[in-house]
Short mmCIF file of C-alpha atoms in Angstrom, two decimals:
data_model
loop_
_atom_site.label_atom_id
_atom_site.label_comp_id
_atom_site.label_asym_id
_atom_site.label_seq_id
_atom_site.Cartn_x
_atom_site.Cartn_y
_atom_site.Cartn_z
CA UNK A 1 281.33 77.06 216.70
CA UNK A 2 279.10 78.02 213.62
CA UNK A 3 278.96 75.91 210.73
CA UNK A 4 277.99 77.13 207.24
CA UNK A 5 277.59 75.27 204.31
CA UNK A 6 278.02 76.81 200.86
CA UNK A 7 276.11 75.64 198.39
CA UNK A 8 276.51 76.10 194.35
CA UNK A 9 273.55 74.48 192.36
CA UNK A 10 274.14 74.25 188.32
CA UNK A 11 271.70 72.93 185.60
CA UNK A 12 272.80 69.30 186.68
CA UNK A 13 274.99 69.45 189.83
CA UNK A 14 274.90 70.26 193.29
CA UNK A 15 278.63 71.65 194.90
CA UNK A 16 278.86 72.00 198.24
CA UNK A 17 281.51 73.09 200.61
CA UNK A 18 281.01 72.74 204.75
CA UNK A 19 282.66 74.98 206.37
CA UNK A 20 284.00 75.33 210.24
CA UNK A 21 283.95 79.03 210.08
CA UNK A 22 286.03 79.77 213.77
CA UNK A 23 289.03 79.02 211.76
CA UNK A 24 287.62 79.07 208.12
CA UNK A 25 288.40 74.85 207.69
CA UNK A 26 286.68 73.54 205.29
CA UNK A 27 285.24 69.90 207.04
CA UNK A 28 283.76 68.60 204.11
CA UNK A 29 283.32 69.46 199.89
CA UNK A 30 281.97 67.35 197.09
CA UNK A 31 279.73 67.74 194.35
CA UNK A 32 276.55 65.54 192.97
CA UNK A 33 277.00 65.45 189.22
CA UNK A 34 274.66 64.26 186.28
CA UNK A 35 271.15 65.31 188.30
CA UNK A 36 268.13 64.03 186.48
CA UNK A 37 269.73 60.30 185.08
CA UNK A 38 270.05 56.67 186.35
CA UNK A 39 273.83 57.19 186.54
CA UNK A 40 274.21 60.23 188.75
CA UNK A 41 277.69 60.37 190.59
CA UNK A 42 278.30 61.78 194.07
CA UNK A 43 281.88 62.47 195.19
CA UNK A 44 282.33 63.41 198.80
CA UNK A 45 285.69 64.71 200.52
CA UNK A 46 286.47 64.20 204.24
CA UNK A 47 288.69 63.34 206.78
CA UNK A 48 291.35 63.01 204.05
CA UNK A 49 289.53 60.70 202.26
CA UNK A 50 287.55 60.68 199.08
CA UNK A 51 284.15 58.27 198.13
CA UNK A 52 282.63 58.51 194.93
CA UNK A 53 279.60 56.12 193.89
CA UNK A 54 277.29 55.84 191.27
CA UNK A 55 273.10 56.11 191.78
CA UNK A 56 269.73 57.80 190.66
CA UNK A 57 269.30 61.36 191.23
CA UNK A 58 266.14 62.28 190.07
CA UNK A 59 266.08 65.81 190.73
CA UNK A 60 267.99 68.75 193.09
CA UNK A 61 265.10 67.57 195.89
CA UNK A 62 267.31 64.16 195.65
CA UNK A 63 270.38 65.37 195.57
CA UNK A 64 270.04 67.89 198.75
CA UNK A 65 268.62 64.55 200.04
CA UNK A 66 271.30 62.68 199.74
CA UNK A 67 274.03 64.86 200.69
CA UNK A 68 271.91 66.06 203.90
CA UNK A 69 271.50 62.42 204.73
CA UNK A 70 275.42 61.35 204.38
CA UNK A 71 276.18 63.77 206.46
CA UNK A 72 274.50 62.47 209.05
CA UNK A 73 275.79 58.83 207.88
CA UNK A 74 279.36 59.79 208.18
CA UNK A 75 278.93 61.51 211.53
CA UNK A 76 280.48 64.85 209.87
CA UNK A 77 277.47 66.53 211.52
CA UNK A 78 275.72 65.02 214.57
CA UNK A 79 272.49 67.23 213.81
CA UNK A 80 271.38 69.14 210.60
CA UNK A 81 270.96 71.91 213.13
CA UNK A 82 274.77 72.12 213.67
CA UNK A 83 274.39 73.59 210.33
CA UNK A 84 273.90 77.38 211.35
CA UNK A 85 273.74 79.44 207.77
CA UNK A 86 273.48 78.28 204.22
CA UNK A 87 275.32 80.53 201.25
CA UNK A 88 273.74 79.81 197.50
CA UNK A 89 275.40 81.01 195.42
CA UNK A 90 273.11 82.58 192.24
CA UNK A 91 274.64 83.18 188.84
CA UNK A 92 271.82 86.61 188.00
CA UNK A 93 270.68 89.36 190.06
CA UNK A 94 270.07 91.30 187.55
CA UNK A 95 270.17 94.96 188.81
CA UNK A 96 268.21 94.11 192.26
CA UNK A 97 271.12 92.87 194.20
CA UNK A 98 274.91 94.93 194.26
CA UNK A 99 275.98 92.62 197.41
CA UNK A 100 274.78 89.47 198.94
CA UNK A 101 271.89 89.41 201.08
CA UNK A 102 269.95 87.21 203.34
CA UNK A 103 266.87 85.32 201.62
CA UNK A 104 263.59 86.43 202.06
CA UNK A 105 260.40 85.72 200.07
CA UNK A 106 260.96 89.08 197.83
CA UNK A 107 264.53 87.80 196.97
CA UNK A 108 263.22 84.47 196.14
CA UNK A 109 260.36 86.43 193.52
CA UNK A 110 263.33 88.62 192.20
CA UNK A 111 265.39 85.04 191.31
CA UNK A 112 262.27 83.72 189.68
CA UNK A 113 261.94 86.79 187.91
CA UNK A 114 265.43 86.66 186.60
CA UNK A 115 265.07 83.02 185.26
CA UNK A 116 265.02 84.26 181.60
CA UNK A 117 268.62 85.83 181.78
CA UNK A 118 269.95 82.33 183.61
CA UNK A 119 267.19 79.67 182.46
CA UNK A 120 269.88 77.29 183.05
CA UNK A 121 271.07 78.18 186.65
CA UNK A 122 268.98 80.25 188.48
CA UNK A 123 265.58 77.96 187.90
CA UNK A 124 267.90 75.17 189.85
CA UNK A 125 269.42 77.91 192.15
CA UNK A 126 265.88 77.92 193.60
CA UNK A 127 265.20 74.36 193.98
CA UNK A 128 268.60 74.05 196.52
CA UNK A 129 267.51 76.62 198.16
CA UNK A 130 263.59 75.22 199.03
CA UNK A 131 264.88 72.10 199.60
CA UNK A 132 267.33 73.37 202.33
CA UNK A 133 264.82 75.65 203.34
CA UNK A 134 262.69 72.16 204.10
CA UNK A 135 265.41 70.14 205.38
CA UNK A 136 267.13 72.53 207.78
CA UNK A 137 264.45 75.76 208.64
CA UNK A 138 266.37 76.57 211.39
CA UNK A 139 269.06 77.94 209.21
CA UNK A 140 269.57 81.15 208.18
CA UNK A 141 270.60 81.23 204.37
CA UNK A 142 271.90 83.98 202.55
CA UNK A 143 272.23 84.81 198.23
CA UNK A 144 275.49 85.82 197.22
CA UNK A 145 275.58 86.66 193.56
CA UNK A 146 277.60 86.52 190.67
CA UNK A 147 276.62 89.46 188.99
CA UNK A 148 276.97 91.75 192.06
CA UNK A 149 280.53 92.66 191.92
CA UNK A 150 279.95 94.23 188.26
CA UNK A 151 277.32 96.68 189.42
CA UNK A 152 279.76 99.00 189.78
CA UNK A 153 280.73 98.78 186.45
CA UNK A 154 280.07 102.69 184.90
CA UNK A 155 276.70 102.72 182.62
CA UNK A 156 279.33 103.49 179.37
CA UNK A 157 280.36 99.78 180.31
CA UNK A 158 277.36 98.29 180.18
CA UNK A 159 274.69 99.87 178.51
CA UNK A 160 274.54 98.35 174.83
CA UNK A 161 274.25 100.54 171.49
CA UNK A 162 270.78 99.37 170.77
CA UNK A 163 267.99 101.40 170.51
CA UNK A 164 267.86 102.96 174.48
CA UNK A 165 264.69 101.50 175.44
CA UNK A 166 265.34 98.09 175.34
CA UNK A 167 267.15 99.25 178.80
CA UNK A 168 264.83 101.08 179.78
CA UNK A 169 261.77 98.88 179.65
CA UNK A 170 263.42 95.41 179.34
CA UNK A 171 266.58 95.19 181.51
CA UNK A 172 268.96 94.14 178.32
CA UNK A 173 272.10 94.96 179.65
CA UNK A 174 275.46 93.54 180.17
CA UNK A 175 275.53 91.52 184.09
CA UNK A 176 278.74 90.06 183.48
CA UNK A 177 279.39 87.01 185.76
CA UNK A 178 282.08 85.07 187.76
CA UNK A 179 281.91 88.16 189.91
CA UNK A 180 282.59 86.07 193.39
CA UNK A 181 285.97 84.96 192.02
CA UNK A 182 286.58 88.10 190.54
CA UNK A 183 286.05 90.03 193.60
CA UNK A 184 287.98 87.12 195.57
CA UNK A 185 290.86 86.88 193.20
CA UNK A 186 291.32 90.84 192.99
CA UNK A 187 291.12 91.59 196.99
CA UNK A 188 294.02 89.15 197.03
CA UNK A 189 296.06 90.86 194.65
CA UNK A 190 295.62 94.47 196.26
CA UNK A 191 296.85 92.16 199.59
CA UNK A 192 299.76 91.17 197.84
CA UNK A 193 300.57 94.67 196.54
CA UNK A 194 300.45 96.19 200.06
CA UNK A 195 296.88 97.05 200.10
CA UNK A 196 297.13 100.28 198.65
CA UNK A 197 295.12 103.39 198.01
CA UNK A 198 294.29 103.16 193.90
CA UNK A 199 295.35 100.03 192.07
CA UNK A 200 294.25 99.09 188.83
CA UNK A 201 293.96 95.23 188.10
CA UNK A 202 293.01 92.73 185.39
CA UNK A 203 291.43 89.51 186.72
CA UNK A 204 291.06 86.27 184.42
CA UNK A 205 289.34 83.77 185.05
CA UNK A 206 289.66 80.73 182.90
CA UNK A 207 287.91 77.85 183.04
CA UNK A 208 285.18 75.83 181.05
CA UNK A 209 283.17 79.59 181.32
CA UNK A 210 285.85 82.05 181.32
CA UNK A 211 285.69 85.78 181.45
CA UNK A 212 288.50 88.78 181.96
CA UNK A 213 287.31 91.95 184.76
CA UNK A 214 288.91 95.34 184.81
CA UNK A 215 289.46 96.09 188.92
CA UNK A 216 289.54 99.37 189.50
CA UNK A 217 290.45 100.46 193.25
CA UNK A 218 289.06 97.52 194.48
CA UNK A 219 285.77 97.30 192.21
CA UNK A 220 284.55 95.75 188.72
CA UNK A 221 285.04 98.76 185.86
CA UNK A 222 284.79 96.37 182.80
CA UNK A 223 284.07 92.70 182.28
CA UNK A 224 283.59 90.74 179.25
CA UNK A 225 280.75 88.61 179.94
CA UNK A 226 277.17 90.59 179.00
CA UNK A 227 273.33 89.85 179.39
CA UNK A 228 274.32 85.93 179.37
CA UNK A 229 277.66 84.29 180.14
CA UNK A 230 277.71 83.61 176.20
CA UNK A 231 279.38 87.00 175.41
CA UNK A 232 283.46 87.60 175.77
CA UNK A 233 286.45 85.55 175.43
CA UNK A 234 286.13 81.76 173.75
CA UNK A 235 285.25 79.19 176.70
CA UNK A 236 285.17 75.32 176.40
CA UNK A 237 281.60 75.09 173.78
CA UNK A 238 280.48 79.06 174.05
CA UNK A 239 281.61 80.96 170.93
CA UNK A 240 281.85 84.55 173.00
CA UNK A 241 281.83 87.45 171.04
CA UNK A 242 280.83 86.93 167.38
CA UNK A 243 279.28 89.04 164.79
CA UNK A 244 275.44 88.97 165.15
CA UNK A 245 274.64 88.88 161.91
CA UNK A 246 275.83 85.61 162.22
CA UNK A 247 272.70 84.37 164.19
CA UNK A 248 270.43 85.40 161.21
CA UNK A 249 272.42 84.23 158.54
CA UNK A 250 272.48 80.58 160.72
CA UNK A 251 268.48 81.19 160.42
CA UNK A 252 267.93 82.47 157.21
CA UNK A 253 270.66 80.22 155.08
CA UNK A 254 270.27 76.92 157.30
CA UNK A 255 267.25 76.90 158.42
CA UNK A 256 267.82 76.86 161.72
CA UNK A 257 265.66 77.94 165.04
CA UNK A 258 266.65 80.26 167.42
CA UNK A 259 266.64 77.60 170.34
CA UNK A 260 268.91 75.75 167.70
CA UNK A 261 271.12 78.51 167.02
CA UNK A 262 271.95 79.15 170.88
CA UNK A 263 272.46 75.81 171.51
CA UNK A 264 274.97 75.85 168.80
CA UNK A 265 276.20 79.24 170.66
CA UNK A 266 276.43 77.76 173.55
CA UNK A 267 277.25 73.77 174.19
CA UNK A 268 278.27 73.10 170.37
CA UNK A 269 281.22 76.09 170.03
CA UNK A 270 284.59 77.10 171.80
CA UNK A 271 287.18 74.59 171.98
CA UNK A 272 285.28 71.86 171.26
CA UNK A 273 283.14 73.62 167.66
CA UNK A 274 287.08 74.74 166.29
CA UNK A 275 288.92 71.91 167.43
CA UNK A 276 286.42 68.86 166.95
CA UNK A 277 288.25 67.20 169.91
CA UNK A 278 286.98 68.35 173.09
CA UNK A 279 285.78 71.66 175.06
CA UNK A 280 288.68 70.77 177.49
CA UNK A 281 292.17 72.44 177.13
CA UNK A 282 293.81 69.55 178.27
CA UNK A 283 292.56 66.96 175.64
CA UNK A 284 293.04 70.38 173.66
CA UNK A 285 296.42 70.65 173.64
CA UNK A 286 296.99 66.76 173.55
CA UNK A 287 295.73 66.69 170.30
CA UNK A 288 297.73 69.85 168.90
CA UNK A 289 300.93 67.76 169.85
CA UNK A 290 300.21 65.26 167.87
CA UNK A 291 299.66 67.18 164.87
CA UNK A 292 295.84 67.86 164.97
CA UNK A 293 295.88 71.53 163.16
CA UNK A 294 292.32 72.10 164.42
CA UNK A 295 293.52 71.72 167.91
CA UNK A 296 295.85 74.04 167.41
CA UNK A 297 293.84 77.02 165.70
CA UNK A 298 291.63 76.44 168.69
CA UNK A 299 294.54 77.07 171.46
CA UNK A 300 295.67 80.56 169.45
CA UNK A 301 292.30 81.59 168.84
CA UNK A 302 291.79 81.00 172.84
CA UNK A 303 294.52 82.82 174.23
CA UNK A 304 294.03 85.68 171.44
CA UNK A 305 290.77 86.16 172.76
CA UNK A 306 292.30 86.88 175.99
CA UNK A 307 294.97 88.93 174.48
CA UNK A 308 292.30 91.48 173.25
CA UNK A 309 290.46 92.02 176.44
CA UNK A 310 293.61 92.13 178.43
CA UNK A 311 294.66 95.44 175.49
CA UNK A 312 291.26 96.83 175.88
CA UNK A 313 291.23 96.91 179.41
CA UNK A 314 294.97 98.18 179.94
CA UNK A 315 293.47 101.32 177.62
CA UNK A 316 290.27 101.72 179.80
CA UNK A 317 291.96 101.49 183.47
CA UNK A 318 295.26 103.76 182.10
CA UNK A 319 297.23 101.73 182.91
CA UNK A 320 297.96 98.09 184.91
CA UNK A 321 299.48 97.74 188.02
CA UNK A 322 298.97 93.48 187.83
CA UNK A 323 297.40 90.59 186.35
CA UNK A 324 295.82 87.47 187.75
CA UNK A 325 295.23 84.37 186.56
CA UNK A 326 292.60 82.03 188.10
CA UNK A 327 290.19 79.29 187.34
CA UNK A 328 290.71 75.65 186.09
CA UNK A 329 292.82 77.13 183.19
CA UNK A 330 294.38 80.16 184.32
CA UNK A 331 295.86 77.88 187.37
CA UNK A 332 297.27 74.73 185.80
CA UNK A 333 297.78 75.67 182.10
CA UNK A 334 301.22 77.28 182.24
CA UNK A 335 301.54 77.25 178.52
CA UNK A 336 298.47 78.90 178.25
CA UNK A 337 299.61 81.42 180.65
CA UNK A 338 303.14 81.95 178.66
CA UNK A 339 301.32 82.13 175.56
CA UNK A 340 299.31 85.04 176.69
CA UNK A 341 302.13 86.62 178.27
CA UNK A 342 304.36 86.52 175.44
CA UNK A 343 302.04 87.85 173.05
CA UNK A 344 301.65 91.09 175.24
CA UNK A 345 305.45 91.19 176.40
CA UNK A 346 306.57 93.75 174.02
CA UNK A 347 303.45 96.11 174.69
CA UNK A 348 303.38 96.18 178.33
CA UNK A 349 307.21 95.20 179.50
CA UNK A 350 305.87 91.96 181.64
CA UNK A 351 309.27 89.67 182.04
CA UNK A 352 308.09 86.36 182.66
CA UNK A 353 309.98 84.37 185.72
CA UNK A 354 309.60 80.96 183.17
CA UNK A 355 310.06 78.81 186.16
CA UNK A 356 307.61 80.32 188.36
CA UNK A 357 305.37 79.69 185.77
CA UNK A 358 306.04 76.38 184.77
CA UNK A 359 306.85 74.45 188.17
CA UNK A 360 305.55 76.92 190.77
CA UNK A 361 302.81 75.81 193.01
CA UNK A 362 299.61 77.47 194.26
CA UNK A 363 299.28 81.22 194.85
CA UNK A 364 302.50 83.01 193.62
CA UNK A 365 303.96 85.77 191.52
CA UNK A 366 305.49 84.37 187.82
CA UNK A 367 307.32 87.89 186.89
CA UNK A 368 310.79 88.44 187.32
CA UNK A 369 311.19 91.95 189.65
CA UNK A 370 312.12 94.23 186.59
CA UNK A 371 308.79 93.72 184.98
CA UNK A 372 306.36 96.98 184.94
CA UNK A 373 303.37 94.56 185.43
CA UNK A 374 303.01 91.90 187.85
CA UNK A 375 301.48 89.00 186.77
CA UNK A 376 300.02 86.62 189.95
CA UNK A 377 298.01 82.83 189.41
CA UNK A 378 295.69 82.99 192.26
CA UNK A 379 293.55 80.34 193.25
CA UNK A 380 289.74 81.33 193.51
CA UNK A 381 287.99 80.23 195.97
CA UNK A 382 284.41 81.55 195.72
CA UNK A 383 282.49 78.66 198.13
CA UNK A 384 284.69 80.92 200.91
CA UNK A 385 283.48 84.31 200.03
CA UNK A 386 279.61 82.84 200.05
CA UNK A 387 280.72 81.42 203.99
CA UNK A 388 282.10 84.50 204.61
CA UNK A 389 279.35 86.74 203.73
CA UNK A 390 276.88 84.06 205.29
CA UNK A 391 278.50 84.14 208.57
CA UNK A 392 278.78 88.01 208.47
CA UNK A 393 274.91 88.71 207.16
CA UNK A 394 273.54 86.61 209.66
CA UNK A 395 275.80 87.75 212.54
CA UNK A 396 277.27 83.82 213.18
#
């Protein structure tokens, strides 16, 4: 009986998932939220049952803390050395790390290292994993990345047009990101299409980040995220892809620094900059039924943005043999999702099954059987590829 908990530390939050991996149940999730203020919240899930409450969380130390010690508290482990593996997940791996590996000192250096191209994840990612590393050192822990799916993206794909030795000497590159649920999401389409020999996917996930992967055979060809997650398809307050020209003319004609201008880039754009409403989709499209124009020009702009990668990747793989949509929006927004679809009907003969799309539930196919593209809404679940490839690196 090996227990491994998977572990996904943001800029403010701590997600776990506990796993029973004999049968892959998950025992316990939950998530500390707000890390670093008086009114932290901790949410918990387990034995069918859900506690939230309210508290201090100074820092990730505090909030490993706390969810090491309710454990405990609610008997869901008797020992912390139940607890056989650990799985972090790490948004940047730069080019070190193509799969997941167990952590060493060197891998820890290399995460450091990559801090610049994550400042905002992997400087936490390495907090949660000292502060397991304290609490239970008699647990193996393993890295799984987000950017190691994409290294097998061809250098045309991600080598940018600037002057060659900014490669070279500096590691500016495209990375990509959301690679976990892009690998998860794409093995289970090439289940569902009878596993077989060449396939040729598009993955997109769509969420608060959101970014679009060209599978091919099994492996990321194209993705639209690039050195950051900034780059790529609008997201809840990230711009994506813009002209960047626009970056100096924010500096020269406003006055504005560069810290300023990324911000902007970054927490201040999307959904939220066009609509003025919210980086949600939910509160989104709430608004744009009520009239709010703003609201609306933010939804087309959205799923246009998606429209484009979805043409330029058909182009790259040849052709597609299915679609997938995954992530907080590409699972629940079924207008989004016939939005999308309809705008790329015409070009690629998809046939939408309207009420699979609408009232279906969970993983399932939403195209009719005469339609040359499948078009699946997968679930991701990336906290079960970091168990998996826990378990299986440290032979549990």
């Amino acid at each position: 009986m090996s227990k491994i908990i998977a572990v996904n530390a943001g800029s403010s939050s701590l997600k776990f998932q506990l796993f029973e991996m004999d049968d892959e149940h998950v025992i316990t999730a939950g998530i500390v939220e707000r890390i670093g203020m008086e009114d932290a919240i901790f949410t918990i899930k387990y034995n069918g049952e859900k506690e939230t409450k309210t508290l201090p969380v100074p820092t990730h130390n505090e909030a490993v803390q706390l969810l090491l010690d309710t454990l405990i508290e609610k008997k869901i482990v008797h020992d912390l050395t139940d607890i056989k593996g650990i799985g972090h997940r790490i948004v940047q791996g730069g080019s070190y790390f193509d799969s997941s590996v167990v952590i060493d000192e060197d891998v820890k250096a290399k995460i450091k290292e990559l801090i610049p191209l994550a400042p905002l994840h992997n400087g936490p990612h390495l907090i949660g994993i000292n502060a397991f590393e304290k609490a239970i050192p008699s647990a193996g822990a393993v890295a799984v990345f987000d950017t190691a799916f994409h290294q097998s993206m061809p250098p045309k794909n991600y080598v940018y047009p600037i002057p060659y030795e900014y490669y070279t000497d500096h590691a500016i590159r495209k990375y990509g990101a959301h690679g976990t649920s892009h690998y998860y999401v794409s093995q289970r389409v090439i289940d569902l299409l009878g596993n077989p020999e060449h396939s040729n996917i598009i993955v997109a996930h769509l969420g608060a980040g959101g970014s679009l992967t060209a599978v091919k055979d099994g492996k990321s060809y194209d993705t639209s995220m690039g050195l950051t997650p900034l780059a790529g398809i609008m997201m809840a307050t990230r711009c994506g892809d813009i002209d960047a020209s626009v970056f100096d003319f924010m500096a020269e004609n406003l006055g504005m620094s560069a810290h300023e201008i990324i911000t902007t880039f970054n927490k201040k754009s999307g959904l939220l900059g066009v609509s003025g409403v919210s980086g949600d989709m939910r509160d989104v499209k709430a608004a744009a039924k009520e009239g709010n124009k703003r609201a609306q020009l933010a939804i087309e702009i959205f799923e246009n943005r998606v429209v484009d990668y979805i043409g330029q990747y058909t182009f790259e793989l040849g052709h597609v043999d299915a679609i997938a949509f995954t992530a907080g929006i590409g699972e629940n927004s079924d207008f989004v999702r016939h939005d999308i679809l309809a705008k790329i009907a015409e070009a690629t003969g998809i046939v939408i099954d309207e009420d699979a799309n609408k009232n279906g539930k969970g993983e399932r196919l939403i195209t009719k059987p005469e339609s040359k593209i499948k078009v699946f809404v997968i679930p991701t679940d990336e906290e079960l590829v970091i168990a998996r490839d826990t378990k299986r690196l440290l032979n549990l």
